[in-house]
XYZ file of C-alpha atoms in Angstrom:
336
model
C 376.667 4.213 103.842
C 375.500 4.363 107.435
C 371.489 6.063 106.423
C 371.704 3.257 103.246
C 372.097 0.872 105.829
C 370.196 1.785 108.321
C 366.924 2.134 105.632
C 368.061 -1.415 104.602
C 367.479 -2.385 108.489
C 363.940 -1.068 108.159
C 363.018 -1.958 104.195
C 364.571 -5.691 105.044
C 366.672 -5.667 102.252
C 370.240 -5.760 101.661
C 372.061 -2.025 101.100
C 372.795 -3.139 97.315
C 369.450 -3.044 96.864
C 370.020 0.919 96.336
C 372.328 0.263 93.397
C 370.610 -0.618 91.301
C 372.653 -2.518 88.190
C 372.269 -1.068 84.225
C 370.690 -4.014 83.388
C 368.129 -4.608 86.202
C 364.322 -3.897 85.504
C 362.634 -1.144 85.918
C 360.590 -2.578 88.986
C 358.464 1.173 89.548
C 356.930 0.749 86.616
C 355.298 -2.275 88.011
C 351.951 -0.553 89.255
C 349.185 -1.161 91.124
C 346.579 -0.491 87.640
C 348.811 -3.512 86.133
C 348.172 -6.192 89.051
C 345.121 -8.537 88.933
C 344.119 -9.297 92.902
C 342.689 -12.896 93.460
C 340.682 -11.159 96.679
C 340.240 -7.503 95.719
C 337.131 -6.357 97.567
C 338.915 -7.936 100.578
C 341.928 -6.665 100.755
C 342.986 -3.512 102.015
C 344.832 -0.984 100.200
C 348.066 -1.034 102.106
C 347.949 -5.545 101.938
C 347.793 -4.544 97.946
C 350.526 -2.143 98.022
C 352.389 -4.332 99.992
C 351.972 -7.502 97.774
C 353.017 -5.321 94.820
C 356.690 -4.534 96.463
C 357.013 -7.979 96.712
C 355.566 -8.436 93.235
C 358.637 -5.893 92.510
C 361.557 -7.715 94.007
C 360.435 -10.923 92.227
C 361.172 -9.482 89.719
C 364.975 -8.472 90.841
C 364.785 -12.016 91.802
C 363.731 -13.536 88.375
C 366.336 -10.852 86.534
C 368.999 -13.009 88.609
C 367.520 -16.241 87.735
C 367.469 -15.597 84.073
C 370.622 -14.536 84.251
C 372.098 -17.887 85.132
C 369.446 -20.235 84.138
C 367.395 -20.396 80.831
C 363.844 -20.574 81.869
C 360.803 -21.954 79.459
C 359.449 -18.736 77.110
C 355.470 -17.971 76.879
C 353.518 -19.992 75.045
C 350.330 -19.138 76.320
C 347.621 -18.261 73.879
C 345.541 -15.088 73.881
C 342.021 -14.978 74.499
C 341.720 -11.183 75.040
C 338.816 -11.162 72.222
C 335.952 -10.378 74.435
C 333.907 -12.927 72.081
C 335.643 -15.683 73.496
C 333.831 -16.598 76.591
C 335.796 -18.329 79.650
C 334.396 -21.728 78.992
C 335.921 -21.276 75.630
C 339.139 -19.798 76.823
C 339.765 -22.909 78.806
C 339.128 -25.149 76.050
C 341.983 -23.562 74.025
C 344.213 -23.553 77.143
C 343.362 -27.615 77.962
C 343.718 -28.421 73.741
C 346.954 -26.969 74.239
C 348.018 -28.599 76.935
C 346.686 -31.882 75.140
C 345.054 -33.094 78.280
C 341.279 -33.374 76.815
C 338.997 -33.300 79.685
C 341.166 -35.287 81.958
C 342.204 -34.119 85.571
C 345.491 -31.922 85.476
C 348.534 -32.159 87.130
C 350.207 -29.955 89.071
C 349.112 -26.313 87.903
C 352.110 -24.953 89.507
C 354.744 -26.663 87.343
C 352.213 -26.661 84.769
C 352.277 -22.705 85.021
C 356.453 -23.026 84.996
C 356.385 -25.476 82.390
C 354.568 -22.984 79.903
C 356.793 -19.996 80.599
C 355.064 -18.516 83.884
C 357.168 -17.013 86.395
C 355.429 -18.291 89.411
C 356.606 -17.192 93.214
C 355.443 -17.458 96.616
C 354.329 -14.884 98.668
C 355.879 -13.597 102.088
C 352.985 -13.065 104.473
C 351.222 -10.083 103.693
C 347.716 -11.094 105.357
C 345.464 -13.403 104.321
C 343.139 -11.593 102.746
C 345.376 -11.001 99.692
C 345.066 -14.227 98.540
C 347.351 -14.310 94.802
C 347.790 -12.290 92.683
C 349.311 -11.973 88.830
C 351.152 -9.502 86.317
C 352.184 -9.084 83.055
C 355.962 -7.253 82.795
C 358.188 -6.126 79.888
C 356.020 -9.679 77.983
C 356.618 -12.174 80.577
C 353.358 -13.371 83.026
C 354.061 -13.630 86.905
C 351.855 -15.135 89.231
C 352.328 -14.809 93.224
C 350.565 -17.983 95.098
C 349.613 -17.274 98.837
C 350.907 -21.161 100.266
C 349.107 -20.566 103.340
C 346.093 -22.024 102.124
C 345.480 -25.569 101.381
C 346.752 -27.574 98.485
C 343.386 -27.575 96.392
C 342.718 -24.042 97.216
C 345.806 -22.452 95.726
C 345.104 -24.475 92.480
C 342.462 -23.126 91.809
C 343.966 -19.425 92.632
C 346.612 -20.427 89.765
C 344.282 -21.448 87.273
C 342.253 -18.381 88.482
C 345.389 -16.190 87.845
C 346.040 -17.990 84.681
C 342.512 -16.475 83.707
C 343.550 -13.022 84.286
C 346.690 -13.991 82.203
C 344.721 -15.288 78.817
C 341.968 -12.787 79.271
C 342.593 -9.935 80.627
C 346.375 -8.587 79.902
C 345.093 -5.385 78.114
C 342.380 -4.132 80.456
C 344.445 -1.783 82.408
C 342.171 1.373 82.558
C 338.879 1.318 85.314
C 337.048 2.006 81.947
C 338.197 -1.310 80.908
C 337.511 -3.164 83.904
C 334.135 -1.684 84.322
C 332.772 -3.193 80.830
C 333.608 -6.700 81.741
C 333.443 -8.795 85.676
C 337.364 -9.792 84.920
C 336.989 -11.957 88.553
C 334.016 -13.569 87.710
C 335.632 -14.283 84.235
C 338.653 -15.360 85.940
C 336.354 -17.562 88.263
C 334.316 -19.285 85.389
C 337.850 -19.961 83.886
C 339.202 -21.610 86.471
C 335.999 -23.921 87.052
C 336.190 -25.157 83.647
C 340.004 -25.449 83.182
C 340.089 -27.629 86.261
C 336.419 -29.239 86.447
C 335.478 -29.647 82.433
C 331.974 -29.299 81.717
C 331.500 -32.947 79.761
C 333.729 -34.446 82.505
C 331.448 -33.630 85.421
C 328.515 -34.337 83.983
C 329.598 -37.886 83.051
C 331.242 -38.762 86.447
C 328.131 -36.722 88.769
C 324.605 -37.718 88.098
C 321.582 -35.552 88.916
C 320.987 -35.654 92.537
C 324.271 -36.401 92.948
C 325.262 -37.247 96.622
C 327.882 -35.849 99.287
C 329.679 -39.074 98.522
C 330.323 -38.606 95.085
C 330.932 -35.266 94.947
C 333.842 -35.935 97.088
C 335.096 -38.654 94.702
C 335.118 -36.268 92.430
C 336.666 -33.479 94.324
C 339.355 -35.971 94.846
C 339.511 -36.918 91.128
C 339.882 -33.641 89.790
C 341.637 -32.177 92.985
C 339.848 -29.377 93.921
C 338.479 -28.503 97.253
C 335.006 -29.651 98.127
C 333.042 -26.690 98.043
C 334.546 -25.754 95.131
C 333.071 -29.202 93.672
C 329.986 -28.630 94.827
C 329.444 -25.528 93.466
C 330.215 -26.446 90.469
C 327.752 -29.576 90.573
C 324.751 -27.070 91.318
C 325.868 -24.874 88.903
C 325.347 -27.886 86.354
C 322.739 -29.117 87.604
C 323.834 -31.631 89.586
C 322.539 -30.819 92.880
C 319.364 -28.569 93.149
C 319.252 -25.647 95.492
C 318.063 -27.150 98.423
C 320.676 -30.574 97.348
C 323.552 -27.793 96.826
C 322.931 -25.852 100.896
C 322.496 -29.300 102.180
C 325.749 -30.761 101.000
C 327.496 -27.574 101.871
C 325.956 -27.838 105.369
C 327.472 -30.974 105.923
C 330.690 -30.184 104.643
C 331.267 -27.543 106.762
C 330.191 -30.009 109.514
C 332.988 -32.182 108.412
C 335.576 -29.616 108.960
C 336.055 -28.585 104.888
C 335.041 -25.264 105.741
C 338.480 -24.342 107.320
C 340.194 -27.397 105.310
C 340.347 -30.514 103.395
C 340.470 -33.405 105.163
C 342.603 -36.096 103.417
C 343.643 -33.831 101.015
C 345.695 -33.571 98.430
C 350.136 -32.955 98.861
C 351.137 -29.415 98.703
C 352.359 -28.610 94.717
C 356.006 -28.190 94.419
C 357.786 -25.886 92.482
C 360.588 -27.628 90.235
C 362.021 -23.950 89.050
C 363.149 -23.056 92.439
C 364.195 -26.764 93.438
C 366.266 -27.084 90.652
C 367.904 -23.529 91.360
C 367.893 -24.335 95.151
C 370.274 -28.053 94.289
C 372.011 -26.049 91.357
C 373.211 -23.235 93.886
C 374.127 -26.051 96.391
C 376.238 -27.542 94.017
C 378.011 -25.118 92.569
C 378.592 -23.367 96.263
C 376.544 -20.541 95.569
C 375.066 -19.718 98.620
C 371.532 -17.717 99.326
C 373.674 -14.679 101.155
C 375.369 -14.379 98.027
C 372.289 -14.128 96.000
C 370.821 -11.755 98.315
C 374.128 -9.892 97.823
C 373.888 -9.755 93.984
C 369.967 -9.359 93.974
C 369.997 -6.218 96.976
C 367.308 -8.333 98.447
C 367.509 -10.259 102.179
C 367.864 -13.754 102.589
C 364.325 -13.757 104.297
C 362.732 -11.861 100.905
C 364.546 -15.026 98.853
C 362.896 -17.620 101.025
C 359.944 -16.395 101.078
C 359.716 -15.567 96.805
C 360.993 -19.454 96.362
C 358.293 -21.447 98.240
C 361.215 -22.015 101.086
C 363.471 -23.179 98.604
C 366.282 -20.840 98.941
C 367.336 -20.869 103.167
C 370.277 -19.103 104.648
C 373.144 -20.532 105.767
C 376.522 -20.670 106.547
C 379.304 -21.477 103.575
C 379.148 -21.241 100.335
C 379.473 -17.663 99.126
C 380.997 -17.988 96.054
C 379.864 -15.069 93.448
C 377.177 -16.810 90.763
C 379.640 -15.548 88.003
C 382.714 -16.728 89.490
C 380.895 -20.114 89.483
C 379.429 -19.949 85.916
C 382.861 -21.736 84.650
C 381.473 -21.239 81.040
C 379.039 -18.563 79.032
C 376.245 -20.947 78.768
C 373.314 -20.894 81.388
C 371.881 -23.870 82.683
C 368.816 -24.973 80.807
C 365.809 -25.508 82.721
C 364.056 -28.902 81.404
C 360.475 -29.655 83.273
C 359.021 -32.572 83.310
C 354.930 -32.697 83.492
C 352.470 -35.078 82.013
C 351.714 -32.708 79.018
C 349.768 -35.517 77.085
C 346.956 -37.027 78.663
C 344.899 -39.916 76.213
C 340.992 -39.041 76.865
């Protein structure tokens, strides 16, 4: 018990985490070959292999979660045919969704709402960025919140991408057919910044002005608007290094002023109040899960926070053999 504990010390977990339960997933099986990196040329190998063991105890995490709460299943379609093109893919996705070409919510609790398992990431370096996984059927996605607000919705829908697209290419063979990030990239743009959308709200030459009007109306971040004006033909070479110029004068190079509130996730606030209520404290989860209190706050976007009380075991508290089931609410229909 004493080495078990001491390794716990050092690994940050809790010495449960060693025992493992019959029913908990086989985490090792999670590999690196399986793991789509938002930022892979920039990240080093130990940042990935350290964003995968926390890609691992998520899912501990989620195996406790589903456990005591039923979560929305997959519905995502597939669009692993490699003649369906990204534009197309996000089409499907946003026909789906039934939002037309309108702006979209929150692509966090959009991404919960359609059965994504969706967690934050403790700080592994910045150059790691998100990341995403498919395991035993069920799509994860890790969000990196230290970036701002517009940023990491676009890393969502950029995971989301990977998700639709690329779930089978596993093999460097595979990956060396297709550009998966550039894919993934060209997915995003359109899922958040439709093609017919931009083009009726930007006019040709459009100016810094209006392309943050519509940065604002589709919530993106500004250079990511003004990319995607050039690359419509919006904004002409020498229109598209000017604007960028003066946004980075602005300050939107390291931010985005006036921008948008940070996206909330409702899985882990509802689990967070749930827990409260029922006296279910985040010791004892970290108890049940092997995992340390500072690993569940940092997988629940600071939902989950330790403190004193309240360590009542979750199945003690259950009081009946039905789970809680998760409802969330987002504007899934959106008139055009």
């Amino acid at each position: 018990m004493g080495k078990a504990r001491s390794l716990a010390d050092v690994l940050g977990v809790n010495p449960s985490f060693f025992t493992g339960l019959p029913g908990d997933p086989s985490i090792e099986d999670l590999a690196a070959d399986r793991v789509w990196f938002r930022s892979l040329r920039k990240s080093s190998a130990r940042q990935r292999k350290s964003a995968i063991g926390h890609g691992r105890n998520a899912l501990l995490f989620f195996h406790w979660i589903t456990d005591h709460f039923m979560l929305p299943d997959n519905d995502l379609p597939d669009c692993a045919e490699e003649s369906i093109s990204p534009k197309q893919c996000a089409a499907v996705l946003r026909d789906e969704w039934g939002y037309g070409e309108n702006p979209l919510p929150s692509m966090l609790n959009l991404a919960e709402a359609h059965g994504i398992r969706a967690f934050s990431m403790p700080d592994v370096g910045r150059e790691v960025d998100a990341f995403s996984f498919v395991f035993d059927g069920v799509p994860y996605i890790a969000v990196d919140t230290h970036k701002t607000p517009e940023r990491i919705r676009f890393d969502i829908a950029h995971e989301v991408g990977h998700l639709l697209m690329h779930e089978a290419m596993f093999t460097e063979a595979d990956r060396a057919v297709r550009d998966a990030e550039k894919e993934a990239h060209d997915f995003a743009a359109n899922l958040l910044m439709p093609e017919r959308r931009v083009e009726a709200l930007l006019p040709h030459h459009a100016s810094l002005q209006q392309i943050l009007e519509a940065k604002r109306y589709f919530r993106v971040s500004a250079f990511a608007m003004a990319y995607r004006a050039h690359i419509l033909g919006r904004l002409t070479d020498w229109e598209y290094r000017s604007v960028c110029s003066e946004l980075s004068a602005r300050g939107y190079r390291t931010g985005e002023p006036k921008g948008i509130p940070m996206e909330t996730s409702q899985v882990f606030t509802f689990i967070a109040q749930s827990n409260h209520a029922k006296g279910i404290s985040t010791s004892t989860i970290a108890e049940e899960t092997g995992l340390s209190t500072k690993e569940l706050h940092g997988l629940s976007f600071g939902n989950l926070i330790a403190v004193t009380g309240g360590n009542k075991s979750a199945k003690d508290s259950a009081g009946s053999t039905t789970r809680p089931q998760l409802t969330l609410h987002v504007n899934t229909r959106m008139n055009g």
